[in-house]
mmCIF file of C-alpha atoms in Angstrom:
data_model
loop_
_atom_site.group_PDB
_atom_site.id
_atom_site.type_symbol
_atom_site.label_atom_id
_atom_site.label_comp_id
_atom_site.label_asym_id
_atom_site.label_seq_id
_atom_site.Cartn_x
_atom_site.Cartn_y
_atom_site.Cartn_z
ATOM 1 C CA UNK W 98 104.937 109.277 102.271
ATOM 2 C CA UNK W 99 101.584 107.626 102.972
ATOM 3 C CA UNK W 100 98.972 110.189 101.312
ATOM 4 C CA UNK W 101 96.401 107.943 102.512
ATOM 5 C CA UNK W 102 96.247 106.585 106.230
ATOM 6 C CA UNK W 103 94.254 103.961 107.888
ATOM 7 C CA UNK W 104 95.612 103.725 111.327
ATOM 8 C CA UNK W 105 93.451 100.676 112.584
ATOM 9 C CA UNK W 106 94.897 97.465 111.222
ATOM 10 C CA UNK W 107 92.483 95.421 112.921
ATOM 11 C CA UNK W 108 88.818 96.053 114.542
ATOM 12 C CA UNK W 109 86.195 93.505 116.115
ATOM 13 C CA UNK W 110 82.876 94.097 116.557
ATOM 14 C CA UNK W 111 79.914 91.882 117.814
ATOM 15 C CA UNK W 112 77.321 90.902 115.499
ATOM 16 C CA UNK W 113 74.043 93.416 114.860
ATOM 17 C CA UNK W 114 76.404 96.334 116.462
ATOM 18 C CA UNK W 115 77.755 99.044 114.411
ATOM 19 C CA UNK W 116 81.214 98.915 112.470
ATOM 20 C CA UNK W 117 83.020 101.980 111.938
ATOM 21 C CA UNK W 118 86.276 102.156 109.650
ATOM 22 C CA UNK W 119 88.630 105.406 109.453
ATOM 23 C CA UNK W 120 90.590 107.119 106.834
ATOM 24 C CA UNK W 121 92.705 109.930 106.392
ATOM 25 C CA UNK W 122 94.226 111.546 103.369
ATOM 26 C CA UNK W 123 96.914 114.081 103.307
ATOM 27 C CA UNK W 124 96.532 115.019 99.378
ATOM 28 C CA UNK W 125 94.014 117.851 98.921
ATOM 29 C CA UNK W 126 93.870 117.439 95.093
ATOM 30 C CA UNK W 127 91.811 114.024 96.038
ATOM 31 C CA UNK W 128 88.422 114.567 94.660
ATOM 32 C CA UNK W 129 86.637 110.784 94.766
ATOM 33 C CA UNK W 130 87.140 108.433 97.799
ATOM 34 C CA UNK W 131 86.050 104.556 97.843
ATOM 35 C CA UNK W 132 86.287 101.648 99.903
ATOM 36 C CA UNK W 133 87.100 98.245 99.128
ATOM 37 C CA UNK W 134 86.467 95.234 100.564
ATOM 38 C CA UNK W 135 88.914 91.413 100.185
ATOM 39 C CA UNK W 136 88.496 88.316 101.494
ATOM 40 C CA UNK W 137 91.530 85.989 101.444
ATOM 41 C CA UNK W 138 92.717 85.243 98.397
ATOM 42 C CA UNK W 139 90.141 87.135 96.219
ATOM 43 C CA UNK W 140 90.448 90.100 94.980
ATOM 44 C CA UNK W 141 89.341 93.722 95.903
ATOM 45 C CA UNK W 142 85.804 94.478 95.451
ATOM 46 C CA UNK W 143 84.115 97.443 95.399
ATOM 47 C CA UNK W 144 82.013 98.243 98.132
ATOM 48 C CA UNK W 145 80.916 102.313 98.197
ATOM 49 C CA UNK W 146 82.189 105.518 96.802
ATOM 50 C CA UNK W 147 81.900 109.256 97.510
ATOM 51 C CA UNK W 148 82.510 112.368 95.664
ATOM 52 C CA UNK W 149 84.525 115.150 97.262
ATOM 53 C CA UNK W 150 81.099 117.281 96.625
ATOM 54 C CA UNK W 151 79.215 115.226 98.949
ATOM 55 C CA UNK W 152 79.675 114.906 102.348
ATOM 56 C CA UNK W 153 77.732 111.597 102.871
ATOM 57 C CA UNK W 154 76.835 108.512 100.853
ATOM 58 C CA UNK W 155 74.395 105.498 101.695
ATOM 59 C CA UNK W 156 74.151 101.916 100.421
ATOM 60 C CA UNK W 157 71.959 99.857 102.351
ATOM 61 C CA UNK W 158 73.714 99.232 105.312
ATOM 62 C CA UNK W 159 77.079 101.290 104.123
ATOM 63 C CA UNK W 160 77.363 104.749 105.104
ATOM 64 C CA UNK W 161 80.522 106.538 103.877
ATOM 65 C CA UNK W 162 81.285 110.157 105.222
ATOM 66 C CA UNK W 163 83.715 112.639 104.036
ATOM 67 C CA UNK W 164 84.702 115.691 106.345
ATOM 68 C CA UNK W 165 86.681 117.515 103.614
ATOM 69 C CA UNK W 166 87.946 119.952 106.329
ATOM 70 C CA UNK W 167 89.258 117.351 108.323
ATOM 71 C CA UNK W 168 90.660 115.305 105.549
ATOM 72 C CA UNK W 169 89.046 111.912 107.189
ATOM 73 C CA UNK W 170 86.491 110.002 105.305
ATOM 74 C CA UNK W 171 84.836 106.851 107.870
ATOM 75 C CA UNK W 172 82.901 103.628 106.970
ATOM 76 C CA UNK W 173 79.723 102.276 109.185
ATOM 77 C CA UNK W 174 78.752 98.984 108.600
ATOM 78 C CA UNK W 175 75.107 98.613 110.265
ATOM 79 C CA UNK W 176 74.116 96.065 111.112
ATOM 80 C CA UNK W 177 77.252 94.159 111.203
ATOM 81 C CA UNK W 178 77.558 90.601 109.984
ATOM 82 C CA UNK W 179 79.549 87.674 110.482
ATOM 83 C CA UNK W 180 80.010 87.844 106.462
ATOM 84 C CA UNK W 181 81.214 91.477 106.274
ATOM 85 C CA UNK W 182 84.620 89.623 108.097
ATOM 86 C CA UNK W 183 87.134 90.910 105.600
ATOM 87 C CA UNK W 184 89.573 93.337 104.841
ATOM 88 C CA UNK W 185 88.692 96.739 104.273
ATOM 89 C CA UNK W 186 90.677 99.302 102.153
ATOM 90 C CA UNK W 187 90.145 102.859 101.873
ATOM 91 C CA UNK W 188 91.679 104.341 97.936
ATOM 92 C CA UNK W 189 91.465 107.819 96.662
ATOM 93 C CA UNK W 190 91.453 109.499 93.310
ATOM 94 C CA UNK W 191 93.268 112.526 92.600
ATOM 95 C CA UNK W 192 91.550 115.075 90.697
ATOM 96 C CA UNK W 193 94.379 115.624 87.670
ATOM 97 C CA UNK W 194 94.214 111.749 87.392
ATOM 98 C CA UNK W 195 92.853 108.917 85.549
ATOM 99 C CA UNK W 196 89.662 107.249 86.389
ATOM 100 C CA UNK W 197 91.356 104.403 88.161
ATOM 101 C CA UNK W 198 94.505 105.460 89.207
ATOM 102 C CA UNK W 199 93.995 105.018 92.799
ATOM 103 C CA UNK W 200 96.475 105.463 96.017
ATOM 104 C CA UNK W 201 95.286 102.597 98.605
ATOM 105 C CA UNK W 202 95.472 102.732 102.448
ATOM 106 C CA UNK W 203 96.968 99.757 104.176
ATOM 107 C CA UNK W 204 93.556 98.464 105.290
ATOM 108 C CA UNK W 205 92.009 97.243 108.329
ATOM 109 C CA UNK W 206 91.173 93.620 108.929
ATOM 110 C CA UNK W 207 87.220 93.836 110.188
ATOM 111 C CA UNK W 208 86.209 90.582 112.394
ATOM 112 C CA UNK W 209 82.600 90.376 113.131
ATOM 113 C CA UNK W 210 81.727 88.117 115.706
ATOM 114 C CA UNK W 211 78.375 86.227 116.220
ATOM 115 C CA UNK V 66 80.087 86.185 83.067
ATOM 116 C CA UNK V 67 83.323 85.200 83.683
ATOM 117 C CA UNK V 68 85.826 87.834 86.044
ATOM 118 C CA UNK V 69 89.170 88.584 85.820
ATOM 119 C CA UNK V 70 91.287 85.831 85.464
ATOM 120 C CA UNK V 71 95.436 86.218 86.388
ATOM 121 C CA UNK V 72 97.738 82.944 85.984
ATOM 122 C CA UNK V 73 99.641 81.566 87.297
ATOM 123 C CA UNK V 74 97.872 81.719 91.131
ATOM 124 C CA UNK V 75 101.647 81.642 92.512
ATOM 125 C CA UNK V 76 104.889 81.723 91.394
ATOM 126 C CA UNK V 77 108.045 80.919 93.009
ATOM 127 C CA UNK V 78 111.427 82.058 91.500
ATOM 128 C CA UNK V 79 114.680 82.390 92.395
ATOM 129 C CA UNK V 80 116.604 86.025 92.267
ATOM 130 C CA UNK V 81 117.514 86.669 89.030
ATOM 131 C CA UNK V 82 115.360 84.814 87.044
ATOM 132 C CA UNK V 83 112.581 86.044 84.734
ATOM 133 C CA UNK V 84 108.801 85.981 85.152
ATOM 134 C CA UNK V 85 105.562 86.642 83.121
ATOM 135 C CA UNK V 86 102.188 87.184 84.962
ATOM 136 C CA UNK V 87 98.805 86.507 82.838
ATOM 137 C CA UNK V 88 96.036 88.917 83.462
ATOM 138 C CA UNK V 89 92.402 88.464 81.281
ATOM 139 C CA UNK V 90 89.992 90.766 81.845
ATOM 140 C CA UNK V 91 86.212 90.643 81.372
ATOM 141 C CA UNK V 92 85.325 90.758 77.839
ATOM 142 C CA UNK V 93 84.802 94.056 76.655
ATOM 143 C CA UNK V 94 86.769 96.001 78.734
ATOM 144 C CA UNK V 95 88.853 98.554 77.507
ATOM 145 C CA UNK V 96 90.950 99.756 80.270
ATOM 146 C CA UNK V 97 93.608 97.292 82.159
ATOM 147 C CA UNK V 98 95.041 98.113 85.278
ATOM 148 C CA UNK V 99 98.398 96.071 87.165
ATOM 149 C CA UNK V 100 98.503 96.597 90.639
ATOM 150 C CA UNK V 101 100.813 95.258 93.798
ATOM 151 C CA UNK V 102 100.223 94.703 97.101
ATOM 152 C CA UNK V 103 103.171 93.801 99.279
ATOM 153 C CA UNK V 104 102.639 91.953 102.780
ATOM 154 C CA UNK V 105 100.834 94.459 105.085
ATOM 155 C CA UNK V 106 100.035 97.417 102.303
ATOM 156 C CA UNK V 107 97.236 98.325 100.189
ATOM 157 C CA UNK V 108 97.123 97.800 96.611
ATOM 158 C CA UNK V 109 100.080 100.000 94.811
ATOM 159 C CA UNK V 110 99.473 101.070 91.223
ATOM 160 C CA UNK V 111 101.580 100.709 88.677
ATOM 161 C CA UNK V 112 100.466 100.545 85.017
ATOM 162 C CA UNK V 113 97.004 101.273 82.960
ATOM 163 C CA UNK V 114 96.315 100.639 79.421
ATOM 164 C CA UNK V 115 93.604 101.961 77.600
ATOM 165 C CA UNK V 116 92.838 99.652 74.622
ATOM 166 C CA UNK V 117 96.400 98.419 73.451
ATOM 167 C CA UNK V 118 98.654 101.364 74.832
ATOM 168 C CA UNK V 119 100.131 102.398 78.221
ATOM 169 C CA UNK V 120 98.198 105.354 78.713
ATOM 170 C CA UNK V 121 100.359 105.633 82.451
ATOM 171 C CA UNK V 122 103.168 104.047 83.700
ATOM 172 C CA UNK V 123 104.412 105.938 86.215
ATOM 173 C CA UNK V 124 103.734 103.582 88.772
ATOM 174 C CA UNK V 125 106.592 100.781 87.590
ATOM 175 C CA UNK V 126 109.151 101.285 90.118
ATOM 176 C CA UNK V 127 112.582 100.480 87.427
ATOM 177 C CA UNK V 128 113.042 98.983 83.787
ATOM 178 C CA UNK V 129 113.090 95.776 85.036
ATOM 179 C CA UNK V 130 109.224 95.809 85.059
ATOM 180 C CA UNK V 131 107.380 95.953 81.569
ATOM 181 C CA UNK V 132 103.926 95.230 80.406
ATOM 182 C CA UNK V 133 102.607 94.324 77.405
ATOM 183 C CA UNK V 134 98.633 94.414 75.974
ATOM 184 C CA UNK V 135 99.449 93.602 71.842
ATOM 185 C CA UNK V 136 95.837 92.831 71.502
ATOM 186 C CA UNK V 137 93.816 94.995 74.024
ATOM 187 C CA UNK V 138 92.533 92.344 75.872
ATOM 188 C CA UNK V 139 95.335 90.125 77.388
ATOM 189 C CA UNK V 140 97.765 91.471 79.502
ATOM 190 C CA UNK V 141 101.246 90.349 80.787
ATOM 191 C CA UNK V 142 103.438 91.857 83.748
ATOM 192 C CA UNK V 143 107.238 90.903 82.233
ATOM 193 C CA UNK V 144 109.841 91.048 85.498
ATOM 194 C CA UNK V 145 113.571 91.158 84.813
ATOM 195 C CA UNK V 146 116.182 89.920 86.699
ATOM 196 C CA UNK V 147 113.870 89.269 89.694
ATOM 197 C CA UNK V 148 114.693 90.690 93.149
ATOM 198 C CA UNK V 149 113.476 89.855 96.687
ATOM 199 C CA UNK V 150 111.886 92.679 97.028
ATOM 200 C CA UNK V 151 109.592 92.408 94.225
ATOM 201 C CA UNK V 152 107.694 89.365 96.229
ATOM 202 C CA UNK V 153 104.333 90.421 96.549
ATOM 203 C CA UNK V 154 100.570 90.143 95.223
ATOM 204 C CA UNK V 155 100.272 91.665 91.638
ATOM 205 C CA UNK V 156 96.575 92.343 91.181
ATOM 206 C CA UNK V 157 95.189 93.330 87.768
ATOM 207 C CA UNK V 158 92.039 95.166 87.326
ATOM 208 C CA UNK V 159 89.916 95.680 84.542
ATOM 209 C CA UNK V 160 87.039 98.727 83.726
ATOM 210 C CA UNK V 161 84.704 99.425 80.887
ATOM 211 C CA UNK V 162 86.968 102.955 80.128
ATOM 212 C CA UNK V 163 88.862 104.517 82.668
ATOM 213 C CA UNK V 164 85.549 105.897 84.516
ATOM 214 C CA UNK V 165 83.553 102.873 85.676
ATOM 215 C CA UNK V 166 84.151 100.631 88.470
ATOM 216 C CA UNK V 167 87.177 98.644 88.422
ATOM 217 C CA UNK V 168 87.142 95.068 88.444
ATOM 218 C CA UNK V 169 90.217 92.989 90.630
ATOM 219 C CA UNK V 170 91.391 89.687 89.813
ATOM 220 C CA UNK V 171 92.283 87.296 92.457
ATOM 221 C CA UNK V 172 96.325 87.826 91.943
ATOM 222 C CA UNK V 173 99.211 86.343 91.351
ATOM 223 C CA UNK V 174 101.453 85.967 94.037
ATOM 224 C CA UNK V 175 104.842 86.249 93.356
ATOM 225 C CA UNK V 176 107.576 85.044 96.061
ATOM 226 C CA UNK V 177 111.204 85.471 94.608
ATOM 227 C CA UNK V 178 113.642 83.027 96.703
#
């Protein structure tokens, strides 16, 4: 039972256009959503978070929004670059649970072009 | 500073045979995480310490799996009586406490023959 769902596996996008990475959770007891981001053999790294209180987040040029109602949190990637090539994995946090005990989607595998 | 370090970087082993994985974290952090991520999955977890004990380890899928942290610091992933299904890429994570950001190693990837 996947409680968190990224149904892309891959995605390309040109260079300078907008990336835009989905997620859906089936767990309503998630409170605090992130996204990761791994290049080939290198570990995860953490790229943006949100809180289940917020409904949008920005980091330069990472957006992550949350529709709560909808259970589907997205990540845009504006500008793209040919450096943000990687994979991209969407985790969640339950609210009952430890800081770091996260449930991972599968990812999606993000190819900018230039 | 220096990251997480695992060891070995790969590890080949045939079924039934017995393996160690090496996690350090960054200095000064107190909570240790071991995660796996089988071919085509995210990251699953399976074990967190918080200083020396296993504050959770829900995540180890049988007894064949058992983790150690004597010292608070260095870590190591025991595997029993390795199966084919445990090949995969066990990633171990380190935080400040169980709050802050999390910190991923590069791996170890285990293939069991």
């Amino acid at each position: 039972d996947q409680q968190v769902k990224q149904n892309s596996p891959s995605l390309s996008v040109q260079e300078g256009r907008i990336s835009i990475l989905n997620c859906d959770y089936t767990n309503s007891m998630f409170d605090y959503f992130l996204w990761y981001k791994k290049y080939p053999a290198e570990g995860p790294t953490f790229l943006i978070s949100i809180s289940s209180i917020k409904d949008k987040n920005e980091d330069g040029r990472f957006t992550v929004f949350l529709n709560k109602s909808a259970k589907h949190l997205s990540l845009h990637i504006v500008p793209s670059q040919p450096g943000d090539s990687a994979v991209y994995f969407c985790a969640a946090r339950a609210v009952m649970e430890y800081g770091n005990k996260l449930v991972f989607g599968a990812g999606t595998i993000l190819r900018v072009k230039s | 500073g220096a990251g997480v370090s695992q060891t070995p970087s790969n590890k080949v082993t045939e079924k039934g045979k017995y393996v160690e994985l090496r996690c350090d974290p960054i200095s000064g952090h107190t909570a240790l995480y071991w995660y796996r991520q089988s071919l085509g999955q995210g990251p699953e977890f399976l074990i967190y310490f918080q200083g020396t004990g296993a504050a959770d380890d829900s995540g180890l899928p049988n007894d064949r799996f058992f983790a150690v942290r004597p010292e608070g610091s260095v870590s190591t992933l025991k595997i029993q009586r390795t199966e084919r299904g445990d090949s995969a890429v066990y990633l171990c994570a380190s935080s400040l406490d169980r709050e802050t950001r999390l910190f991923f190693g590069p791996g170890t990837r285990l293939t069991v023959l």
